[in-house]
Coordinates of C-alpha atoms and ligand atoms in Angstrom, one line a residue:
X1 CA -44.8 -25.4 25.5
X2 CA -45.0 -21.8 24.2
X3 CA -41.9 -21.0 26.1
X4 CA -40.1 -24.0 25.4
X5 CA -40.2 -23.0 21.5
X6 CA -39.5 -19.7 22.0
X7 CA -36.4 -20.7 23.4
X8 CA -36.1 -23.5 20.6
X9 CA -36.5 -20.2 18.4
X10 CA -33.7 -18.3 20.1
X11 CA -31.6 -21.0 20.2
X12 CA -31.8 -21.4 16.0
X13 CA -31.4 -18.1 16.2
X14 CA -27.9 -17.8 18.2
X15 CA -26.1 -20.6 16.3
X16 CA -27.3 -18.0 13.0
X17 CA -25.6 -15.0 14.4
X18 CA -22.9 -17.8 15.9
X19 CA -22.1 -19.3 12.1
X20 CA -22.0 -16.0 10.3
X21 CA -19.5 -14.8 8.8
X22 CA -17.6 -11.4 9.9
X23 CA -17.7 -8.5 7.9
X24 CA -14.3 -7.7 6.0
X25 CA -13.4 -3.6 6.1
X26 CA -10.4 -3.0 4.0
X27 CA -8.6 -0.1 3.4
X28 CA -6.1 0.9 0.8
X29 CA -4.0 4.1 1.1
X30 CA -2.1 5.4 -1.9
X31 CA 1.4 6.0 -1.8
X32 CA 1.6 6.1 2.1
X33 CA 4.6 5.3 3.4
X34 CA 5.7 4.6 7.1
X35 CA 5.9 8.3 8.1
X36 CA 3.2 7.2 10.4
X37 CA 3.4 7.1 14.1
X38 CA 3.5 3.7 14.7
X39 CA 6.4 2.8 12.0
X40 CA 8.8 5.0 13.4
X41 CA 9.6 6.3 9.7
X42 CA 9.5 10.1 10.6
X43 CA 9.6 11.6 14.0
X44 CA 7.4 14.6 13.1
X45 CA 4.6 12.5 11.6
X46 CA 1.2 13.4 13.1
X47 CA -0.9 10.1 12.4
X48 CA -3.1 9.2 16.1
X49 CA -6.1 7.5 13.8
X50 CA -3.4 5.2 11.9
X51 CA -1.5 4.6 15.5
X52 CA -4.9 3.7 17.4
X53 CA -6.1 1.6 14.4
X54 CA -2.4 -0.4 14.4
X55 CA -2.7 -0.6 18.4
X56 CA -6.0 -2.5 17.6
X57 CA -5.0 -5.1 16.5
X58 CA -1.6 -6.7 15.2
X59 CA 0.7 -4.3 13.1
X60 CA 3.5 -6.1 10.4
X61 CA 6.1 -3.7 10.4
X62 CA 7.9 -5.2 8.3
X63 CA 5.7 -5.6 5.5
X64 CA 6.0 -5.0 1.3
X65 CA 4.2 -4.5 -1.3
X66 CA 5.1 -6.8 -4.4
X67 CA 6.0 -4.0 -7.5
X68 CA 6.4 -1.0 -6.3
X69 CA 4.1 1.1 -8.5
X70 CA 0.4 1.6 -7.9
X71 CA -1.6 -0.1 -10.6
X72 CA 0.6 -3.5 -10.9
X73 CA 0.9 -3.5 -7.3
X74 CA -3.2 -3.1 -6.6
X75 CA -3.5 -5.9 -9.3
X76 CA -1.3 -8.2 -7.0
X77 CA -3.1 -7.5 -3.7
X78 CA -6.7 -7.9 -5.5
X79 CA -5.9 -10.8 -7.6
X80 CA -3.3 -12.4 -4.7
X81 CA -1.2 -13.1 -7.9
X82 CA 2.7 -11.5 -8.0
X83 CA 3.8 -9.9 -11.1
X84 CA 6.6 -12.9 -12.1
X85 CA 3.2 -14.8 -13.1
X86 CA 0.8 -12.1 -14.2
X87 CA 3.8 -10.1 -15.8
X88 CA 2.4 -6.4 -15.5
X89 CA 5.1 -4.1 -13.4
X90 CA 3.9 -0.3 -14.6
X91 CA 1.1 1.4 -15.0
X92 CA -0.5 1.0 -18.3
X93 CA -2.3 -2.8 -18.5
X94 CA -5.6 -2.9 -16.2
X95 CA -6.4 -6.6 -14.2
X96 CA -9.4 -7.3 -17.0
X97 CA -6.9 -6.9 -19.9
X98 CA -4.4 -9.5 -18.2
X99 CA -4.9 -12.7 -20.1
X100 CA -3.1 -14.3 -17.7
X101 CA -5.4 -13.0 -15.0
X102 CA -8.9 -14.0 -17.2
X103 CA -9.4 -17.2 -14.9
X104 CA -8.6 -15.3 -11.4
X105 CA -10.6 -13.7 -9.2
X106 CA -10.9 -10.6 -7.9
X107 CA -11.0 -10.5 -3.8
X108 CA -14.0 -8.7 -3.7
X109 CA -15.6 -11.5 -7.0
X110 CA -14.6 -13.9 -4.6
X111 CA -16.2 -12.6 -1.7
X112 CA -19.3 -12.1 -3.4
X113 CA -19.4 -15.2 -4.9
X114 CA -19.1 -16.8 -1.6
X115 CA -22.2 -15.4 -0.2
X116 CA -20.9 -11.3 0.9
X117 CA -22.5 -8.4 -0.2
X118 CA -19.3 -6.2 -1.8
X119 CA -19.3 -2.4 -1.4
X120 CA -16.2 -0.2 -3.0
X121 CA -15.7 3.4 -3.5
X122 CA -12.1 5.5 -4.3
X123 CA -8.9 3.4 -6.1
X124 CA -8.6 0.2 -5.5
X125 CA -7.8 -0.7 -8.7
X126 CA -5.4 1.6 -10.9
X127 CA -8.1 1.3 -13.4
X128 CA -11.4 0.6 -11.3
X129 CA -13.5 -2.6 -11.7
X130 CA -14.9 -2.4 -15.1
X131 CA -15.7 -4.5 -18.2
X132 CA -15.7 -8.2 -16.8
X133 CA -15.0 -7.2 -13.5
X134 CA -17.9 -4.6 -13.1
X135 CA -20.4 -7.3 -11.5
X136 CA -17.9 -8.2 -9.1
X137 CA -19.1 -5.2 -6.2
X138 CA -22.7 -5.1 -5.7
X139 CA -22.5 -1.8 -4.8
X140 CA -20.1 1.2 -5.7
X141 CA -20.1 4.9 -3.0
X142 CA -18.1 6.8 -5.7
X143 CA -15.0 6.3 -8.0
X144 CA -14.5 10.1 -7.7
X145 CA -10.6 10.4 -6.6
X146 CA -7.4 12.4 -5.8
X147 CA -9.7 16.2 -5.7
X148 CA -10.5 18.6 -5.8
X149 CA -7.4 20.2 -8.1
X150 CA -6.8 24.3 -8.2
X151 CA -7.2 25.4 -12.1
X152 CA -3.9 27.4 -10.9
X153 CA -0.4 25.7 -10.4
X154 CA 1.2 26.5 -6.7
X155 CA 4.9 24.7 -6.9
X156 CA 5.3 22.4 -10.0
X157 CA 2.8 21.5 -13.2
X158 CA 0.5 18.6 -12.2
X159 CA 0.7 15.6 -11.3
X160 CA 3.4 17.0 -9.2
X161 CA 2.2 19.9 -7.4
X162 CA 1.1 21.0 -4.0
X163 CA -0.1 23.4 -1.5
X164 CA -3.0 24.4 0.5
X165 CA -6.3 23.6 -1.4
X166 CA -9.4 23.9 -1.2
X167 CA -10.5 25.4 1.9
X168 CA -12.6 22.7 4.1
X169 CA -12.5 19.0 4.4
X170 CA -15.6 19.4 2.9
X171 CA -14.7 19.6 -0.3
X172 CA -11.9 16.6 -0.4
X173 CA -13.1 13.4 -2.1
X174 CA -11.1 11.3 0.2
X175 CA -13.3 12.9 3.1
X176 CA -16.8 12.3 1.3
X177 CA -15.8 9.0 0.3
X178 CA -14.9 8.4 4.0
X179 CA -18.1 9.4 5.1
X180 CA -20.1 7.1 2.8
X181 CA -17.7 4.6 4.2
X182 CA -18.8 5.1 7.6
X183 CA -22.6 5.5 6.9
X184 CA -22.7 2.3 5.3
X185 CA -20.6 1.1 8.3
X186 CA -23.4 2.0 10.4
X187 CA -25.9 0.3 8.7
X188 CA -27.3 -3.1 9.4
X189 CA -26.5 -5.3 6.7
X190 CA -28.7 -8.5 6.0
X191 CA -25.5 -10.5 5.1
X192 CA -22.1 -9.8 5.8
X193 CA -20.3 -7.5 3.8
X194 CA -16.7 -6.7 2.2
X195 CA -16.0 -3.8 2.1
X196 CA -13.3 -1.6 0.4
X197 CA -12.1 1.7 0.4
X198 CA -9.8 3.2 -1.7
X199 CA -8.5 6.6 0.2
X200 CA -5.8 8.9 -2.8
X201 CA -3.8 10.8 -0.6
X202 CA -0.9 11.4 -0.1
X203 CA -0.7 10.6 -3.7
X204 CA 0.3 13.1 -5.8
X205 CA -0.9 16.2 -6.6
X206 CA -0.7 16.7 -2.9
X207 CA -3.4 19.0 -2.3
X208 CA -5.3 19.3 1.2
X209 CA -7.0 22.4 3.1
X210 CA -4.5 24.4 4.8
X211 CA -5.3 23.2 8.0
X212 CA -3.3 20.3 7.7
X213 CA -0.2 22.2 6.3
X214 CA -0.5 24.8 9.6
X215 CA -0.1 21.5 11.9
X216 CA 3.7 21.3 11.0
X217 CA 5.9 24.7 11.4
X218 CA 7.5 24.1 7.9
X219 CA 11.3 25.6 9.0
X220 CA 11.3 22.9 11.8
X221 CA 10.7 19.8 10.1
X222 CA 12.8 17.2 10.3
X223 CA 14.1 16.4 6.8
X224 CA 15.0 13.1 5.2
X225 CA 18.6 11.7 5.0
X226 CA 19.8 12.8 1.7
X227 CA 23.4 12.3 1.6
X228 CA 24.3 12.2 -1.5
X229 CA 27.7 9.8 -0.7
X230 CA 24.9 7.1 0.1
X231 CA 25.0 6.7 -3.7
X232 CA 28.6 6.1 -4.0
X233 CA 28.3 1.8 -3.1
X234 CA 25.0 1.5 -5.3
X235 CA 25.0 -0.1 -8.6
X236 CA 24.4 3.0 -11.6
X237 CA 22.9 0.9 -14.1
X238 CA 19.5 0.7 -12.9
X239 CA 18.8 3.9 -10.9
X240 CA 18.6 6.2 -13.3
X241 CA 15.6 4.4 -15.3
X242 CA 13.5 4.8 -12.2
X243 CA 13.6 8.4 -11.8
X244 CA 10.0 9.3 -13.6
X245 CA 9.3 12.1 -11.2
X246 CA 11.2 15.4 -10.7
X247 CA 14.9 15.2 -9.0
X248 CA 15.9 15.7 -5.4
X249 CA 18.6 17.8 -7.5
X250 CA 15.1 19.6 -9.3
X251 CA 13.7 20.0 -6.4
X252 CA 16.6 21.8 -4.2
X253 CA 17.4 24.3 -7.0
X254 CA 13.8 25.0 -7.0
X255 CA 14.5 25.2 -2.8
X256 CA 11.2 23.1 -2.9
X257 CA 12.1 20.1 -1.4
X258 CA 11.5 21.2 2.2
X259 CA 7.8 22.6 1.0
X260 CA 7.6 19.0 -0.8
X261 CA 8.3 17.2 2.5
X262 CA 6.1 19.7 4.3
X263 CA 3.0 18.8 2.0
X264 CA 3.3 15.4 2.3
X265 CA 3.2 15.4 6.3
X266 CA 0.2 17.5 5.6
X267 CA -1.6 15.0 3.4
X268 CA -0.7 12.1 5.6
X269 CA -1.9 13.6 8.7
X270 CA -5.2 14.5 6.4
X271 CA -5.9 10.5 5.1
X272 CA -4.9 9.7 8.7
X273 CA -8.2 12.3 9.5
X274 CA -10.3 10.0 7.0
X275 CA -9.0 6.7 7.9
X276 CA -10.5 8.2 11.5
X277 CA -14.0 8.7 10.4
X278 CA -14.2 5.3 9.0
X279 CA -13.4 4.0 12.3
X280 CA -15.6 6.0 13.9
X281 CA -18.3 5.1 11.6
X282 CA -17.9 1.3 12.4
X283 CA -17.4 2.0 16.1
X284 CA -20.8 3.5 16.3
X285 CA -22.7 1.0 14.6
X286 CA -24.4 -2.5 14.7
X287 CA -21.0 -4.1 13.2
X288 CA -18.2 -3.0 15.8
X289 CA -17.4 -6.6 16.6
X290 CA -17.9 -8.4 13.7
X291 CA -15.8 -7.0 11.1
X292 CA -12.1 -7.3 9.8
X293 CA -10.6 -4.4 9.4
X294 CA -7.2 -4.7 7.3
X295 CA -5.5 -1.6 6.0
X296 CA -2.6 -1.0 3.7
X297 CA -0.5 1.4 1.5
X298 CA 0.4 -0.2 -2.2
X299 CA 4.1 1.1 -1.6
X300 CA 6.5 3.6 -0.4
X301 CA 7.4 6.9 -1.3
X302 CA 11.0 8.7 -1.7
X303 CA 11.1 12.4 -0.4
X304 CA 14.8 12.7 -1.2
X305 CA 16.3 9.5 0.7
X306 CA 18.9 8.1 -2.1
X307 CA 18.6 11.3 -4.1
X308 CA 15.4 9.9 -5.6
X309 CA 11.5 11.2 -5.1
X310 CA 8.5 9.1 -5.3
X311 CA 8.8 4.9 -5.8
X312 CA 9.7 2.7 -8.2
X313 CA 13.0 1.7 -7.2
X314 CA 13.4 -1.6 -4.4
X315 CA 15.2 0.2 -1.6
X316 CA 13.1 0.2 1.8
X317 CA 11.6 3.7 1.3
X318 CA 9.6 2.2 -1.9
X319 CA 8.7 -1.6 -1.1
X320 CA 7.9 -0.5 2.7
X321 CA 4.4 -0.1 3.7
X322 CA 1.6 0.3 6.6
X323 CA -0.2 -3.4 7.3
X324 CA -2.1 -4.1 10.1
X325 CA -5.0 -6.7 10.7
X326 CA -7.8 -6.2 13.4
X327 CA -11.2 -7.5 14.6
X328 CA -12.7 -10.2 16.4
X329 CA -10.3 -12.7 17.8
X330 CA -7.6 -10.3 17.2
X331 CA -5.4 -9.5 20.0
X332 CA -3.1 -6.1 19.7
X333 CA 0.8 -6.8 19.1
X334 CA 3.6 -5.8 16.3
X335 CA 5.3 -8.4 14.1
X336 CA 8.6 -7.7 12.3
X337 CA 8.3 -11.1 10.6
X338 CA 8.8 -9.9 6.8
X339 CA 4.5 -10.2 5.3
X340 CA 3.6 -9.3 2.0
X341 CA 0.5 -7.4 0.7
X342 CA 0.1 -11.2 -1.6
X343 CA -0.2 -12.6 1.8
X344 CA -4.0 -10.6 2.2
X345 CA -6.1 -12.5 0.3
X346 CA -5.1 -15.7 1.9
X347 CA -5.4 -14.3 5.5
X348 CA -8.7 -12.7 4.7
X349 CA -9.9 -16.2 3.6
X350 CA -8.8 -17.8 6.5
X351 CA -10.5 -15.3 9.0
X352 CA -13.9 -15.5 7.1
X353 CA -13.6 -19.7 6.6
X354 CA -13.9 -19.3 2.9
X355 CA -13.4 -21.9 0.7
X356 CA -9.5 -22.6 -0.8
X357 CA -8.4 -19.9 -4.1
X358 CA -6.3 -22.0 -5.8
X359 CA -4.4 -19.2 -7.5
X360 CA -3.1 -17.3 -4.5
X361 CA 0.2 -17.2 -4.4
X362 CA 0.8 -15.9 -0.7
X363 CA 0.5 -17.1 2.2
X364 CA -1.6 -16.5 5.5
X365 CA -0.5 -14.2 8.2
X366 CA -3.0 -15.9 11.0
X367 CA 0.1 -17.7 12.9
X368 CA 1.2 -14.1 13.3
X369 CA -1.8 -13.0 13.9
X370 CA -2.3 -15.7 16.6
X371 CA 1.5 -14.5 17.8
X372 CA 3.3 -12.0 16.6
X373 CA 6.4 -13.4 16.8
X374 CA 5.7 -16.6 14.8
X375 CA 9.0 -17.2 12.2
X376 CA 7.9 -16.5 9.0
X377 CA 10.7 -18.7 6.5
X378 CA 9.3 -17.4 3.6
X379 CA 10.8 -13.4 2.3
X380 CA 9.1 -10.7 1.2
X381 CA 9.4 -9.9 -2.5
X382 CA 9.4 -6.9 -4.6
X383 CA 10.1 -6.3 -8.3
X384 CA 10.4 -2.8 -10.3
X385 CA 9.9 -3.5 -13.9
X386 CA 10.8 -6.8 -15.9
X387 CA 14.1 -9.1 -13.8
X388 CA 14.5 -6.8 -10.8
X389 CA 13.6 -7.8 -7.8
X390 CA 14.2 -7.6 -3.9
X391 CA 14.2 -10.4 -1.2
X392 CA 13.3 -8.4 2.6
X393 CA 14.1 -11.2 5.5
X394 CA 13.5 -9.9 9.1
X395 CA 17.2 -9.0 8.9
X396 CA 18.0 -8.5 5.4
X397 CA 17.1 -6.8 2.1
X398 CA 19.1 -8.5 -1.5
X399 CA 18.6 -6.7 -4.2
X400 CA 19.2 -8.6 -7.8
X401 CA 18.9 -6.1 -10.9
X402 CA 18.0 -7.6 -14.4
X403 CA 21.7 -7.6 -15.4
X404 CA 23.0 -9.5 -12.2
X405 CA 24.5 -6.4 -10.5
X406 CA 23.6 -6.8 -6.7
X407 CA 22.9 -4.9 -3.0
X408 CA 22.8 -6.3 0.2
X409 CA 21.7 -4.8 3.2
X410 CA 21.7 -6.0 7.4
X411 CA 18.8 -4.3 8.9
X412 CA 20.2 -5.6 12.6
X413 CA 22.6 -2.7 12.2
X414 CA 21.5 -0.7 9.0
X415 CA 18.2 0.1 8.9
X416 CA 18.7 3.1 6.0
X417 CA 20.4 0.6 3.7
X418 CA 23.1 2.6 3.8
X419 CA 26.1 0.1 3.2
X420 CA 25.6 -1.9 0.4
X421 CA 27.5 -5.6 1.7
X422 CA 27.2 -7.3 -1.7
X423 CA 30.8 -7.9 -2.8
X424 CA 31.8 -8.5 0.3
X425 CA 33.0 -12.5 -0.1
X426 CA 32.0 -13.5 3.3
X427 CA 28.2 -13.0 2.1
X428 CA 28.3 -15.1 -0.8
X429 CA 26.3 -18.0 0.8
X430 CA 24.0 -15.7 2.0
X431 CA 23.2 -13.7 -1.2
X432 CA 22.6 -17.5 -2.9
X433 CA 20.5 -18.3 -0.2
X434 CA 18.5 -15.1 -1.0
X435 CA 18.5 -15.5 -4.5
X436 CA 16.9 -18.5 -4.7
X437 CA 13.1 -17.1 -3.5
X438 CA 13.4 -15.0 -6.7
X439 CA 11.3 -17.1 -9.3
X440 CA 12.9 -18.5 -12.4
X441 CA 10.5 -18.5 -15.4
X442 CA 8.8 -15.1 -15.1
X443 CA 5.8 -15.0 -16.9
X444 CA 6.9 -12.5 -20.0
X445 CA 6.0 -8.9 -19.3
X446 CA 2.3 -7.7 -20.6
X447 CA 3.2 -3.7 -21.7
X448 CA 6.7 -2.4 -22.3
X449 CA 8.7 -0.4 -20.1
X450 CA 7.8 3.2 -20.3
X451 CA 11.1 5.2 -19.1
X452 CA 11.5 8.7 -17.7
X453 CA 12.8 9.3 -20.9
X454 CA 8.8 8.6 -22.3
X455 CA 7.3 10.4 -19.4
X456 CA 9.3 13.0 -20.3
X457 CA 8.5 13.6 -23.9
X458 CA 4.9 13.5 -23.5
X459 CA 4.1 9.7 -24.5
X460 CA 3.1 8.8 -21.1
X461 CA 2.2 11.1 -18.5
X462 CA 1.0 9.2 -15.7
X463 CA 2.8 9.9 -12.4
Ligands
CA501 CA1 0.2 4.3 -5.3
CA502 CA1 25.3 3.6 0.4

């Protein structure tokens, strides 16, 4: 009898452990681009913790962010809502001061309110969950971010500085937050959790211990394709408005540009260091195989390519980013279907068996993550401030700019964008065909435009 319970005990107690949820680990990298191993996007990278991670499970190598700017894009990847309907595309508006956002949740509100315990710690939001969204994690590790910063300037006033600094890992805030990553990753947790973690670097100012700079021999590095007749096919209306950070022209009469792209291979190969703790931190715990781990990168980064530093325009270098999926059920592979970071939320529902979010606006990556190679029909979009936006197939990028002028690219046979097809008459089906996944009816824009021209003078002075 006694045994006969006991097993009626264990029994309960299996189809518990069998019914509960998975943990969710997600983790957002700032400004990372794919000059990472396993995207191919620079051949001197040094990334093994992103490459093992991506190898894990499946990696979408073709994926986008949806503006490509870091606060509007976080807001679309935490709210799974794209700009054309919440209407922010720069940096100034945060998620609780959207009006058009007051009804959505947050992925972590949502997550909690369906039973998770939510842990966050670095940027995950441009403007960190405060005012109405502050009871949405149950638990914050630190919103410390992006330092330490020298009191000294080494190449360029800051934001846009770098060099070696400070002297151990130690010191970094990526690399504490990391570690209170991985302890609570250790820990037993009487429900399951969602976790997020917001790592800052390579974001600018691009400050690591010199370690990581002595990695790369700087007069070897392989630099970025900068040719300057790449420009000559491109539309010159809209370019122009993008450049808020320094030149590629600044930078080469400086003869900084090869330090600049020296410094960011440093502070990737750093983050990549962090992103491997976190890992390790699950791996040697209680929740190795029952937790989602999703990483990405809110967008792209120009070190030169199309005369242009840093993001904000729609060419592959800005909308481009890291994506992979793993955990349970999850069996390693590459998709070069084009995903979305909008198309996170609705995949992490659908791997935890959450109920429907009626606002989402992507759509889940689970038939790719079931196989790889599934066709996805729908494009990736991107948009970079009010009317301009870019469709990414698996074979092409279109590019329409808020007064019609146009780019089209075939990545079967151009993968740098470097011949721009769009007035070529034979692709005038095909451009129509592209245009019509851009939404009509944008939802009006919440925060003017802030030019280079504003950054410049002093009004704004976010990077
Ligand atoms: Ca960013
Ligand atoms: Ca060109």
């Amino acid at each position: 009898m006694r045994f006969l319970l006991s097993l009626l005990i264990a029994c309960v107690i299996g189809s518990l452990h069998a019914n509960e949820k998975p943990n969710v680990l997600m983790i957002s990298v700032d400004d990372l681009n794919d000059w990472i191993g396993c995207l191919g996007g620079h051949p001197d990278a040094i990334t093994p913790h992103l490459d093992s991670l991506a190898a894990r499970g499946v990696n979408f190598t073709n994926a986008h962010c949806s503006v490509t700017v870091c606060s509007p894009s976080r807001i679309s990847v935490i709210s799974g809502v794209g700009p054309t309907t919440h209407g922010s595309y720069e940096l100034g508006t945060p998620y609780q001061e959207i009006a058009r956002l007051d009804d959505v949740p947050t992925m972590p509100g949502f997550f909690k309110a369906n039973g998770y315990t939510t842990i966050t710690g670095g940027k995950i939001l441009h403007h960190n969950f405060t005012g109405r969204l502050e009871a949405d994690n149950n638990l914050v590790l630190t919103l410390r971010k992006g330092g330490p910063n020298p009191k000294k300037t080494f190449h360029a006033p800051k934001p846009w500085d770098w060099g070696a600094f400070p002297k151990t890992d130690a010191e970094m805030y990526d690399y504490q937050l990391a570690g209170a990553a991985a302890e609570t990753l250790r820990q037993e947790h009487d429900k399951p959790f969602f976790l997020s973690v917001g790592l800052f670097r390579p974001h600018v100012p691009m400050f690591v211990p010199p370690h990581w700079y002595e990695l790369y021999d700087a007069e070897a590095i392989t630099m970025p394709d900068a040719d300057p007749t790449d420009m000559d096919d491109i539309p010159g209306n809209f370019q122009y408005k993008m450049w808020i950070a320094p030149t590629l022209a600044e930078l080469q009469d400086r003869k900084h540009w090869r330090s600049m792209v020296h410094a960011y291979l440093a502070n990737t190969s750093f983050v990549d260091h962090c992103v491997g703790e976190i890992i390790k931190g699950l791996d040697s715990g209680p929740n190795k195989d029952n937790t989602i781990i999703v990483l990405w990168s809110d967008h792209g980064f120009h070190i030169g390519e199309k005369q242009h530093i840093a993001k904000r325009t729609l060419w592959e270098e800005s909308t481009r980013v890291p994506l992979f999926f793993a955990g349970p059920g999850i069996e390693p592979g590459t998709s070069p279907e084009p995903a979305s970071l909008l198309d996170i939320f609705p995949t992490l529902i659908e791997l935890t068996d959450l109920p429907e979010n009626k606002h989402l606006e992507g759509i889940s990556l689970t038939p790719q993550l079931n196989n790889p190679s599934t066709p996805r029909e729908r494009p990736a979009l991107s948009s970079s401030y009010f009317g301009n936006h870019s469709v990414r197939t698996r074979d092409w990028r279109y590019i329409r700019y808020d007064d019609g002028a146009e780019e089209l690219y075939d990545h079967r046979v151009d993968p740098d964008e470097k011949t721009n097809l769009a007035d070529k008459a034979e692709y005038t089906d095909l451009k129509k065909k592209l245009a019509a996944h851009i939404p009509v009816g944008a939802a009006p824009e919440v925060k003017t435009f802030e030019t280079r021209e504003q950054v410049r003078t002093g009004k704004v002075s976010r990077p």
